[in-house]
Amino acid sequence: MDLIKRASQRIAERLTWCIALRDQAGMAKDLAEGKDISEVYGLGEAGLFDEFFYFLDEFGIMDLFLGLDPQHTQRSSNVTFPAVILIYVMRIVAGLAFFWHIHPVLLRSQPLMRIVGFNGTQIRNGTSERGKQKSCPSPDSNQNSENTQDNIRGPLCPDSIAAYIQAISAHALERFFNRVISILAAKSFFPKRIDALLDSSEVQSSEACEGCGSVSKEKAPQVRHRKGRIRKVIETVFGFKLWVVWDPVSRLPLAIRFATIEHSDLDFAREVVTQAVSNLAPHATIASLAIDRGFMDGPFLWWLADTMQIIFYIPAKTNMNVYEDALSLLDTGIAQTRERKRSIGAGKNKTTVMDRWHVVGIEGLISAGFYGEKGSGSHENRSDFTPNPINAVVVVDDPYKVNNPNTDTLVILTNAPVQKPLKVYDGYDARSEIENTVFREAKQAWFIQRAPCNNASAFRAHVYLTIITMALTTAFQTWMDQQDKLEQAGKETGIRKFRQKVKQENGNKLILFDENRYAIFDTYEVFILCGRTVLMPTGVPETITKRDILLKYGALLE
């Protein structure tokens, strides 16, 4: 099935975790002694969970996941929240486009469900009698009984998982997210001084979504051949809005906020920046913040510069006085140019082009009367009003301007020095990364707009869990790279010992279950432990005995 194959590939790329007890030595000894083993399966993607679990456990993040338990029912149940939250995060990591895909892909997977704590009977028949059909097909029916996947009911239904997820409170999600970021900051996943990015994005839903907001906006119609001016149409969009402060170096979020879609960008701007600073303290600080025109507000910019001591980069709007002022002073500013070669095409079609940048820094503009604690207003007309000076960088030429010659000249406002205006340009230019790396990736590859239920609580939980899972998989990959470098330098690491038990190449491995234990073996090891001789266990003539395997896993001492 293509759906399952795609999920397996995404799991392999992003990784997940496990909570069952691993007993490699004990189960190797049991096999050698001829004891029966309950179940055995091909390892598949389940083998990729181990190292990620080690990472989460090492940093104390797994306990935070389990602390999200909403305890929304007082009735005793065979289904525990740890299993539910792990299954849901598996859904996110697997990149399942629709929530209901978890039933054929995850809930019917024997290895994956055993990993999160369900036994074979629960996986095949469910954890309760509820929901079973009153009449079952006869064994003598013409249905193909060999399709074992269809005969597996799964330990629980998707509806019960959705009920748990949407019951997680907003306060618990926020506290969980902030605590995870604080842990990553304490473990030096962020640089000491961060040039951060702030932006917001719509998380759209249907009109039927309970608790969603709506906003009407102008949109140009999609017309192939436009002649003259075309009247824009009014479009109403339903859903929610997400604010993210992001670090482009570590590729990790610093803070997020979630609200209905009708809120303006400025409504949660101060709140999310304050939270980001709090999450990083005392291990890192935000040095600068690149923002878009939607955050253009004099009191907010003044708050960043005066109260938070953060450098800002924001493009001026073309109808502002400060925009015209900066263009008129172009000849008196501090000019700086840059040229870089780059290659385009490949093979015989490969050519070299020269990119050119020409920017001009202008200091002390006093035509931005809105830049202050009071913002815009009648006080600007008073005789004793003194505007706060602001700096600007005019982008005369850059690769984007070359490709789009009819666009307006970009003027970047900042409170940073402009003696080297290219530094300001580069600081703002990084802002596009949050749109391409975070929002587009979250929507197209992680399906952040596909919540388990069509209501505000489900959307909130899904958005928070998706963003934090994206962050944790990124942090995990960074951590693994660090461990690899330490190992290559000959230094002992915790994961190094762990890797001696589990290899990343799992195509020829089997996973064995016995009650609440499991173990992972190479296929040839299982045969040898069961008393058979394998002439070429690794593809070449070689003698590996039962004793060798027992020694390898610590079941025997030399």
Coordinates of C-alpha atoms in Angstrom, one line a residue:
M1 CA 0.0 0.0 0.0
D2 CA 1.4 3.4 -1.1
L3 CA 0.1 5.1 2.1
I4 CA 2.0 2.7 4.4
K5 CA 5.2 2.9 2.2
R6 CA 5.2 6.7 2.4
A7 CA 4.6 6.6 6.1
S8 CA 7.5 4.2 6.6
Q9 CA 9.8 6.4 4.6
R10 CA 8.9 9.5 6.6
I11 CA 9.4 7.6 9.9
A12 CA 12.8 6.5 8.7
E13 CA 13.7 10.1 7.9
R14 CA 12.3 11.7 11.1
L15 CA 12.5 8.9 13.7
T16 CA 10.3 8.2 16.7
W17 CA 10.6 6.3 20.1
C18 CA 9.6 3.3 22.2
I19 CA 8.5 2.7 25.8
A20 CA 8.6 -1.1 26.1
L21 CA 11.4 -2.8 28.1
R22 CA 14.3 -4.1 26.1
D23 CA 15.9 -7.3 27.3
Q24 CA 18.5 -8.3 24.7
A25 CA 20.6 -10.6 27.0
G26 CA 17.6 -12.3 28.6
M27 CA 15.8 -13.1 25.4
A28 CA 19.0 -14.3 23.8
K29 CA 19.5 -16.7 26.7
D30 CA 15.8 -17.9 26.4
L31 CA 16.2 -18.7 22.7
A32 CA 19.5 -20.6 23.3
E33 CA 17.7 -22.7 26.0
G34 CA 14.9 -23.6 23.7
K35 CA 12.2 -21.5 25.4
D36 CA 9.1 -20.4 23.5
I37 CA 8.8 -16.8 22.3
S38 CA 5.4 -15.2 22.0
E39 CA 5.7 -13.3 18.8
V40 CA 8.3 -12.3 16.1
Y41 CA 8.0 -9.7 13.3
G42 CA 10.2 -8.1 10.7
L43 CA 11.7 -5.0 12.4
G44 CA 10.8 -2.4 9.7
E45 CA 10.4 1.2 11.0
A46 CA 10.0 0.1 14.6
G47 CA 13.8 -0.2 14.9
L48 CA 14.2 3.5 14.3
F49 CA 12.5 4.4 17.5
D50 CA 15.2 3.4 20.0
E51 CA 17.8 6.1 19.6
F52 CA 15.1 8.9 19.5
F53 CA 13.7 7.5 22.7
Y54 CA 17.1 7.5 24.3
F55 CA 17.5 11.1 23.3
L56 CA 14.1 12.1 24.8
D57 CA 14.8 10.2 28.0
E58 CA 18.3 11.6 28.3
F59 CA 17.0 15.2 28.2
G60 CA 13.9 14.5 30.3
I61 CA 11.5 15.4 27.5
M62 CA 9.6 12.1 27.6
D63 CA 8.3 12.9 31.1
L64 CA 7.0 16.3 29.7
F65 CA 5.0 14.4 27.0
L66 CA 3.4 12.2 29.6
G67 CA 2.6 15.2 31.7
L68 CA 0.1 16.4 29.1
D69 CA -2.4 13.8 30.3
P70 CA -5.8 15.6 30.3
Q71 CA -7.4 13.0 32.6
H72 CA -10.6 13.8 30.8
T73 CA -12.3 10.6 32.1
Q74 CA -12.6 9.1 35.5
R75 CA -13.5 5.7 34.2
S76 CA -10.8 3.0 34.3
S77 CA -9.5 2.0 30.9
N78 CA -7.0 -0.4 29.3
V79 CA -5.8 2.5 27.1
T80 CA -3.3 4.8 28.9
F81 CA -2.4 8.3 27.9
P82 CA 1.3 7.5 27.3
A83 CA 0.3 5.1 24.5
V84 CA -2.1 7.6 23.0
I85 CA 0.4 10.5 22.9
L86 CA 3.1 8.3 21.4
I87 CA 0.8 7.0 18.7
Y88 CA -0.3 10.6 17.9
V89 CA 3.3 11.8 17.6
M90 CA 4.0 8.8 15.4
R91 CA 1.2 10.0 13.2
I92 CA 3.0 13.4 12.9
V93 CA 6.4 11.9 12.3
A94 CA 5.0 9.5 9.7
G95 CA 3.5 12.4 7.8
L96 CA 0.0 11.0 7.5
A97 CA -2.0 13.5 5.5
F98 CA -5.2 12.6 7.2
F99 CA -5.8 11.7 10.9
W100 CA -7.8 8.6 10.0
H101 CA -4.8 7.1 8.2
I102 CA -3.5 6.1 11.6
H103 CA -5.8 3.1 11.6
P104 CA -4.3 1.2 8.6
V105 CA -0.7 2.5 9.0
L106 CA -0.1 2.6 12.8
L107 CA -2.9 0.9 14.8
R108 CA -2.7 -2.3 12.7
S109 CA 1.1 -2.4 12.9
Q110 CA 2.1 -5.2 15.3
P111 CA 5.7 -4.0 15.9
L112 CA 4.7 -0.3 16.4
M113 CA 1.8 -1.1 18.8
R114 CA 3.9 -3.6 20.7
I115 CA 6.5 -0.9 21.1
V116 CA 4.0 1.5 22.8
G117 CA 2.9 -1.2 25.2
F118 CA 0.1 -3.2 23.7
N119 CA 0.2 -7.0 23.6
G120 CA -0.6 -9.2 20.6
T121 CA -4.2 -10.0 21.7
Q122 CA -5.0 -6.3 22.2
I123 CA -3.6 -5.4 18.8
R124 CA -5.6 -8.1 17.0
N125 CA -8.9 -7.9 19.0
G126 CA -8.8 -4.5 20.6
T127 CA -8.7 -3.5 24.3
S128 CA -12.5 -3.7 24.7
E129 CA -15.7 -5.2 23.2
R130 CA -17.1 -1.8 22.4
G131 CA -17.5 -1.1 18.7
K132 CA -17.4 -4.7 17.5
Q133 CA -19.8 -5.8 14.8
K134 CA -22.7 -7.9 16.1
S135 CA -22.3 -10.3 13.2
C136 CA -18.9 -11.6 12.0
P137 CA -18.2 -13.2 8.6
S138 CA -18.3 -16.9 8.6
P139 CA -15.1 -18.9 8.4
D140 CA -16.5 -20.6 5.3
S141 CA -17.1 -17.3 3.5
N142 CA -15.4 -16.5 0.2
Q143 CA -13.4 -13.7 1.9
N144 CA -9.6 -14.1 1.6
S145 CA -8.6 -15.0 5.2
E146 CA -4.9 -14.7 4.2
N147 CA -5.1 -10.9 4.4
T148 CA -3.9 -10.7 8.0
Q149 CA -3.8 -6.9 7.9
D150 CA -7.6 -6.7 7.6
N151 CA -8.0 -9.2 10.4
I152 CA -6.2 -6.9 12.8
R153 CA -8.6 -4.7 14.7
G154 CA -6.0 -2.5 16.5
P155 CA -5.8 -1.8 20.2
L156 CA -8.0 1.3 20.1
C157 CA -10.0 3.3 17.6
P158 CA -8.9 6.7 16.1
D159 CA -11.9 8.4 17.8
S160 CA -10.5 7.6 21.3
I161 CA -7.2 9.1 20.3
A162 CA -8.8 12.2 19.0
A163 CA -10.8 12.6 22.2
Y164 CA -7.6 12.5 24.3
I165 CA -5.7 14.9 22.1
Q166 CA -8.5 17.6 21.9
A167 CA -8.9 17.4 25.7
I168 CA -5.4 18.6 26.4
S169 CA -5.7 22.1 27.8
A170 CA -4.2 25.2 26.2
H171 CA -2.3 26.0 29.4
A172 CA -0.8 22.5 29.5
L173 CA 0.3 22.8 25.8
E174 CA 1.9 26.2 26.3
R175 CA 3.7 25.1 29.5
F176 CA 4.9 21.9 27.7
F177 CA 6.2 23.8 24.7
N178 CA 8.1 26.4 26.7
R179 CA 9.6 23.8 29.0
V180 CA 11.0 21.8 26.0
I181 CA 12.5 25.0 24.5
S182 CA 14.1 25.8 27.9
I183 CA 15.7 22.4 28.1
L184 CA 17.1 22.7 24.6
A185 CA 18.5 26.1 25.5
A186 CA 20.1 24.7 28.6
K187 CA 21.7 22.0 26.5
S188 CA 23.3 24.6 24.1
F189 CA 21.2 23.9 21.1
F190 CA 21.0 27.6 20.4
P191 CA 23.8 30.1 19.8
K192 CA 24.5 32.5 22.6
R193 CA 23.3 35.5 20.6
I194 CA 20.4 34.8 18.3
D195 CA 19.4 36.7 15.2
A196 CA 15.8 35.6 15.4
L197 CA 12.8 35.9 12.9
L198 CA 9.2 36.6 13.8
D199 CA 6.3 35.9 11.5
S200 CA 2.7 34.7 11.6
S201 CA 0.8 32.4 9.3
E202 CA -2.8 31.3 8.8
V203 CA -3.8 27.7 9.7
Q204 CA -7.0 27.4 7.7
S205 CA -10.0 25.2 8.5
S206 CA -13.4 24.7 7.1
E207 CA -16.3 27.0 7.9
A208 CA -17.9 24.2 9.9
C209 CA -15.0 24.1 12.4
E210 CA -16.3 24.8 15.9
G211 CA -14.6 27.8 17.5
C212 CA -12.7 29.0 14.4
G213 CA -12.4 32.6 13.4
S214 CA -13.0 34.2 10.0
V215 CA -11.5 37.1 8.1
S216 CA -12.4 38.7 4.8
K217 CA -9.7 40.0 2.5
E218 CA -9.1 41.1 -1.1
K219 CA -7.7 38.6 -3.5
A220 CA -6.8 39.0 -7.1
P221 CA -8.7 36.6 -9.3
Q222 CA -6.6 34.0 -11.1
V223 CA -6.7 35.2 -14.7
R224 CA -4.2 34.0 -17.3
H225 CA -4.2 37.0 -19.6
R226 CA -4.7 40.3 -17.7
K227 CA -5.3 43.4 -19.7
G228 CA -5.3 46.5 -17.7
R229 CA -6.6 46.6 -14.1
I230 CA -8.7 43.7 -12.8
R231 CA -11.0 44.3 -9.9
K232 CA -10.1 42.2 -6.8
V233 CA -12.6 40.0 -5.2
I234 CA -13.4 39.6 -1.5
E235 CA -12.6 36.2 0.0
T236 CA -13.6 34.9 3.4
V237 CA -11.1 32.6 5.1
F238 CA -11.8 30.5 8.2
G239 CA -9.4 29.1 10.7
F240 CA -6.7 30.1 13.1
K241 CA -3.4 32.0 13.2
L242 CA 0.1 30.9 14.4
W243 CA 2.9 33.2 15.6
V244 CA 6.4 31.8 15.6
V245 CA 9.7 33.3 16.8
W246 CA 12.4 31.2 15.1
D247 CA 16.2 30.8 15.1
P248 CA 17.5 30.2 11.5
V249 CA 20.9 28.9 12.7
S250 CA 19.6 26.0 14.9
R251 CA 16.4 25.8 12.8
L252 CA 14.4 25.6 16.1
P253 CA 11.4 27.6 17.3
L254 CA 11.8 29.9 20.4
A255 CA 8.2 30.5 21.2
I256 CA 4.7 30.2 19.5
R257 CA 1.2 31.6 20.0
F258 CA -2.1 30.4 18.7
A259 CA -5.3 32.3 18.2
T260 CA -8.3 32.6 15.8
I261 CA -7.5 34.0 12.3
E262 CA -9.1 37.4 12.6
H263 CA -6.4 38.6 15.0
S264 CA -3.8 41.1 13.5
D265 CA -0.1 40.3 13.5
L266 CA 0.5 42.8 16.3
D267 CA -2.0 41.3 18.7
F268 CA 0.4 38.7 20.1
A269 CA 3.7 40.2 18.9
R270 CA 4.9 41.5 22.3
E271 CA 3.7 38.4 24.1
V272 CA 5.5 35.9 21.8
V273 CA 8.7 37.9 21.9
T274 CA 8.6 38.1 25.7
Q275 CA 8.0 34.4 25.9
A276 CA 10.9 33.6 23.6
V277 CA 13.3 35.7 25.7
S278 CA 12.0 33.9 28.8
N279 CA 12.5 30.5 27.3
L280 CA 16.1 31.2 26.4
A281 CA 17.2 32.8 29.7
P282 CA 19.8 32.7 31.0
H283 CA 21.5 30.5 28.4
A284 CA 21.0 32.7 25.3
T285 CA 19.7 36.1 24.2
I286 CA 17.9 37.5 21.2
A287 CA 20.2 40.1 19.6
S288 CA 18.0 41.0 16.6
L289 CA 14.6 40.4 15.2
A290 CA 13.6 40.5 11.5
I291 CA 9.9 41.1 10.9
D292 CA 7.6 41.9 8.0
R293 CA 5.4 44.9 7.3
G294 CA 2.5 43.4 9.1
F295 CA 4.3 44.2 12.4
M296 CA 4.8 47.9 11.5
D297 CA 3.8 49.7 14.6
G298 CA 5.7 52.5 16.3
P299 CA 5.1 51.5 19.9
F300 CA 6.0 47.9 19.2
L301 CA 9.3 48.9 17.4
W302 CA 10.1 51.3 20.2
W303 CA 9.4 48.6 22.8
L304 CA 11.8 46.3 21.0
A305 CA 14.6 48.9 20.9
D306 CA 14.1 50.7 24.3
T307 CA 12.7 48.0 26.6
M308 CA 13.9 44.7 25.2
Q309 CA 17.2 46.0 23.8
I310 CA 16.6 44.1 20.6
I311 CA 17.7 45.3 17.1
F312 CA 14.9 45.2 14.6
Y313 CA 14.8 45.0 10.8
I314 CA 11.5 45.9 9.1
P315 CA 10.7 47.1 5.6
A316 CA 9.0 50.5 5.4
K317 CA 5.6 50.9 3.6
T318 CA 5.7 52.9 0.4
N319 CA 3.1 55.4 1.7
M320 CA 5.2 56.4 4.7
N321 CA 7.0 59.8 4.9
V322 CA 10.1 58.0 6.1
Y323 CA 10.1 55.9 2.9
E324 CA 10.2 59.0 0.7
D325 CA 12.7 60.7 3.0
A326 CA 15.1 57.8 2.7
L327 CA 14.9 57.8 -1.1
S328 CA 15.5 61.5 -1.3
L329 CA 18.7 61.2 0.8
L330 CA 20.1 58.4 -1.3
D331 CA 23.0 60.4 -2.6
T332 CA 24.1 61.4 0.9
G333 CA 24.1 58.0 2.5
I334 CA 26.8 55.3 3.1
A335 CA 27.0 53.1 0.0
Q336 CA 28.3 49.5 0.0
T337 CA 28.4 47.0 -2.8
R338 CA 29.1 43.3 -3.1
E339 CA 29.5 40.8 -5.9
R340 CA 29.4 37.1 -5.8
K341 CA 29.7 34.4 -8.5
R342 CA 27.4 31.4 -8.6
S343 CA 26.8 28.5 -10.9
I344 CA 23.5 27.7 -12.6
G345 CA 22.6 24.6 -14.6
A346 CA 24.6 21.4 -14.8
G347 CA 26.8 19.6 -17.2
K348 CA 27.1 21.2 -20.6
N349 CA 24.5 23.7 -19.6
K350 CA 26.4 24.9 -16.6
T351 CA 27.2 28.6 -16.6
T352 CA 28.5 31.2 -14.1
V353 CA 26.6 34.4 -13.2
M354 CA 27.6 37.4 -11.1
D355 CA 25.1 38.5 -8.4
R356 CA 25.5 42.1 -7.4
W357 CA 24.2 44.0 -4.3
H358 CA 24.2 47.8 -3.9
V359 CA 22.8 49.2 -0.7
V360 CA 22.9 52.6 1.0
G361 CA 22.7 53.3 4.7
I362 CA 21.0 56.5 6.0
E363 CA 21.4 57.6 9.6
G364 CA 19.1 59.6 11.9
L365 CA 15.9 60.0 9.9
I366 CA 13.3 62.1 11.9
S367 CA 10.4 61.6 9.5
A368 CA 9.1 58.5 11.4
G369 CA 7.0 60.3 14.0
F370 CA 5.2 57.1 14.8
Y371 CA 8.4 55.6 16.1
G372 CA 7.9 56.1 19.9
E373 CA 6.0 55.0 22.9
K374 CA 2.8 56.9 21.9
G375 CA 2.9 55.9 18.2
S376 CA 1.0 58.0 15.6
G377 CA -1.4 60.7 16.7
S378 CA -2.1 64.4 17.1
H379 CA 0.8 64.8 19.5
E380 CA 3.1 64.8 16.4
N381 CA 1.7 68.2 15.5
R382 CA 2.7 69.9 18.8
S383 CA 5.5 72.4 18.7
D384 CA 7.5 70.7 21.4
F385 CA 7.3 67.2 19.8
T386 CA 10.7 65.7 19.1
P387 CA 10.6 62.5 16.9
N388 CA 12.9 59.7 17.7
P389 CA 15.6 59.2 15.0
I390 CA 15.6 55.9 13.1
N391 CA 18.1 54.5 10.6
A392 CA 17.3 53.1 7.1
V393 CA 19.0 51.0 4.4
V394 CA 17.9 51.6 0.8
V395 CA 18.3 48.5 -1.4
V396 CA 19.3 50.0 -4.8
D397 CA 20.1 46.8 -6.5
D398 CA 20.1 43.1 -5.6
P399 CA 19.3 39.8 -7.4
Y400 CA 15.6 40.1 -6.6
K401 CA 15.5 43.6 -8.1
V402 CA 17.2 42.3 -11.3
N403 CA 14.6 39.6 -11.7
N404 CA 11.7 41.9 -10.8
P405 CA 12.6 45.4 -12.1
N406 CA 9.1 46.8 -11.7
T407 CA 8.9 46.3 -7.9
D408 CA 9.2 49.2 -5.5
T409 CA 12.6 49.9 -4.0
L410 CA 13.1 48.2 -0.6
V411 CA 13.8 50.4 2.3
I412 CA 14.7 48.6 5.6
L413 CA 14.1 50.5 8.8
T414 CA 16.3 49.6 11.8
N415 CA 17.7 50.8 15.1
A416 CA 21.0 49.2 14.3
P417 CA 24.1 51.1 13.0
V418 CA 24.2 51.5 9.2
Q419 CA 27.9 52.1 8.7
K420 CA 27.9 48.6 7.1
P421 CA 24.5 48.6 5.4
L422 CA 25.0 45.1 3.9
K423 CA 24.9 43.7 7.5
V424 CA 21.4 45.2 7.9
Y425 CA 20.3 43.9 4.5
D426 CA 21.5 40.3 5.4
G427 CA 19.7 40.5 8.7
Y428 CA 16.4 41.2 7.1
D429 CA 17.0 39.0 4.1
A430 CA 17.0 35.9 6.4
R431 CA 13.3 36.6 7.2
S432 CA 12.2 34.6 4.1
E433 CA 13.5 31.4 5.7
I434 CA 10.8 31.3 8.3
E435 CA 8.1 31.2 5.6
N436 CA 9.9 28.6 3.5
T437 CA 11.4 26.4 6.2
V438 CA 8.7 26.6 8.9
F439 CA 5.3 27.4 7.6
R440 CA 5.5 25.9 4.1
E441 CA 7.1 22.8 5.5
A442 CA 4.6 22.5 8.3
K443 CA 1.7 22.7 5.9
Q444 CA 2.9 20.7 3.0
A445 CA 5.0 17.9 4.7
W446 CA 3.8 17.8 8.3
F447 CA 0.1 18.6 7.6
I448 CA -0.4 21.1 10.3
Q449 CA -3.8 22.0 9.0
R450 CA -5.2 18.4 9.3
A451 CA -6.3 18.3 13.0
P452 CA -7.9 15.1 14.4
C453 CA -11.3 16.9 15.0
N454 CA -12.9 19.9 13.4
N455 CA -12.8 22.2 16.5
A456 CA -10.6 24.8 18.0
S457 CA -9.2 22.5 20.8
A458 CA -8.2 19.8 18.4
F459 CA -6.5 22.4 16.1
R460 CA -4.6 24.0 19.0
A461 CA -3.3 20.6 20.3
H462 CA -2.3 19.5 16.8
V463 CA -0.5 22.8 16.0
Y464 CA 1.5 22.7 19.2
L465 CA 2.4 19.0 18.9
T466 CA 3.3 19.4 15.3
I467 CA 5.7 22.3 15.8
I468 CA 7.3 20.7 18.8
T469 CA 7.8 17.4 17.0
M470 CA 9.4 19.2 14.1
A471 CA 11.7 20.9 16.6
L472 CA 12.6 17.7 18.4
T473 CA 13.4 15.7 15.2
T474 CA 15.7 18.6 14.2
A475 CA 17.3 18.7 17.7
F476 CA 17.7 15.0 17.6
Q477 CA 19.6 15.1 14.3
T478 CA 21.8 17.8 15.6
W479 CA 22.5 15.8 18.7
M480 CA 23.3 12.7 16.8
D481 CA 25.8 14.7 14.6
Q482 CA 27.5 15.9 17.8
Q483 CA 27.7 12.3 19.2
D484 CA 29.2 11.1 15.9
K485 CA 31.9 13.8 16.1
L486 CA 32.7 12.8 19.7
E487 CA 32.9 9.1 18.7
Q488 CA 35.2 9.9 15.8
A489 CA 37.5 11.8 18.2
G490 CA 37.6 8.7 20.4
K491 CA 35.5 10.1 23.2
E492 CA 33.1 7.9 25.1
T493 CA 29.4 8.9 24.8
G494 CA 26.2 7.4 26.2
I495 CA 24.8 6.8 22.8
R496 CA 27.9 5.0 21.8
K497 CA 27.2 2.2 24.3
F498 CA 23.6 2.2 23.1
R499 CA 24.6 1.8 19.5
Q500 CA 26.6 -1.3 20.3
K501 CA 23.2 -3.0 20.9
V502 CA 21.2 -1.4 18.1
K503 CA 22.5 -0.7 14.6
Q504 CA 20.8 1.7 12.2
E505 CA 20.6 -0.8 9.4
N506 CA 17.5 -2.7 10.3
G507 CA 16.5 -4.4 7.0
N508 CA 17.8 -7.9 8.0
K509 CA 16.6 -7.7 11.6
L510 CA 13.8 -9.3 13.6
I511 CA 12.0 -7.9 16.7
L512 CA 10.9 -10.5 19.2
F513 CA 8.3 -10.0 21.9
D514 CA 7.7 -12.0 25.1
E515 CA 5.1 -10.4 27.5
N516 CA 6.4 -6.9 28.3
R517 CA 9.9 -7.6 26.9
Y518 CA 11.4 -7.2 23.5
A519 CA 14.7 -7.7 21.7
I520 CA 16.2 -7.0 18.3
F521 CA 18.4 -9.6 16.6
D522 CA 19.9 -10.1 13.2
T523 CA 18.0 -12.8 11.4
Y524 CA 20.9 -15.2 11.3
E525 CA 21.4 -14.7 15.1
V526 CA 17.9 -16.1 15.8
F527 CA 18.6 -19.2 13.7
I528 CA 21.9 -19.8 15.4
L529 CA 20.4 -19.3 18.9
C530 CA 17.7 -21.8 18.0
G531 CA 20.4 -24.5 17.2
R532 CA 20.8 -24.2 13.4
T533 CA 24.1 -23.6 11.6
V534 CA 24.3 -20.7 9.3
L535 CA 27.2 -21.1 6.9
M536 CA 27.4 -17.5 5.6
P537 CA 25.7 -15.4 8.3
T538 CA 27.0 -12.0 7.0
G539 CA 27.2 -13.0 3.3
V540 CA 30.7 -14.6 3.4
P541 CA 31.8 -17.9 4.8
E542 CA 32.2 -17.4 8.6
T543 CA 31.7 -19.4 11.8
I544 CA 29.5 -17.7 14.4
T545 CA 28.4 -19.9 17.3
K546 CA 25.7 -19.7 19.9
R547 CA 28.3 -18.8 22.5
D548 CA 29.6 -15.9 20.4
I549 CA 26.1 -14.4 20.3
L550 CA 25.5 -14.9 24.0
L551 CA 28.8 -13.2 24.7
K552 CA 27.9 -10.4 22.4
Y553 CA 24.8 -9.5 24.3
G554 CA 26.1 -10.1 27.8
A555 CA 24.2 -13.3 28.5
L556 CA 27.5 -15.1 29.2
L557 CA 30.7 -13.8 30.7
E558 CA 34.1 -14.8 29.2

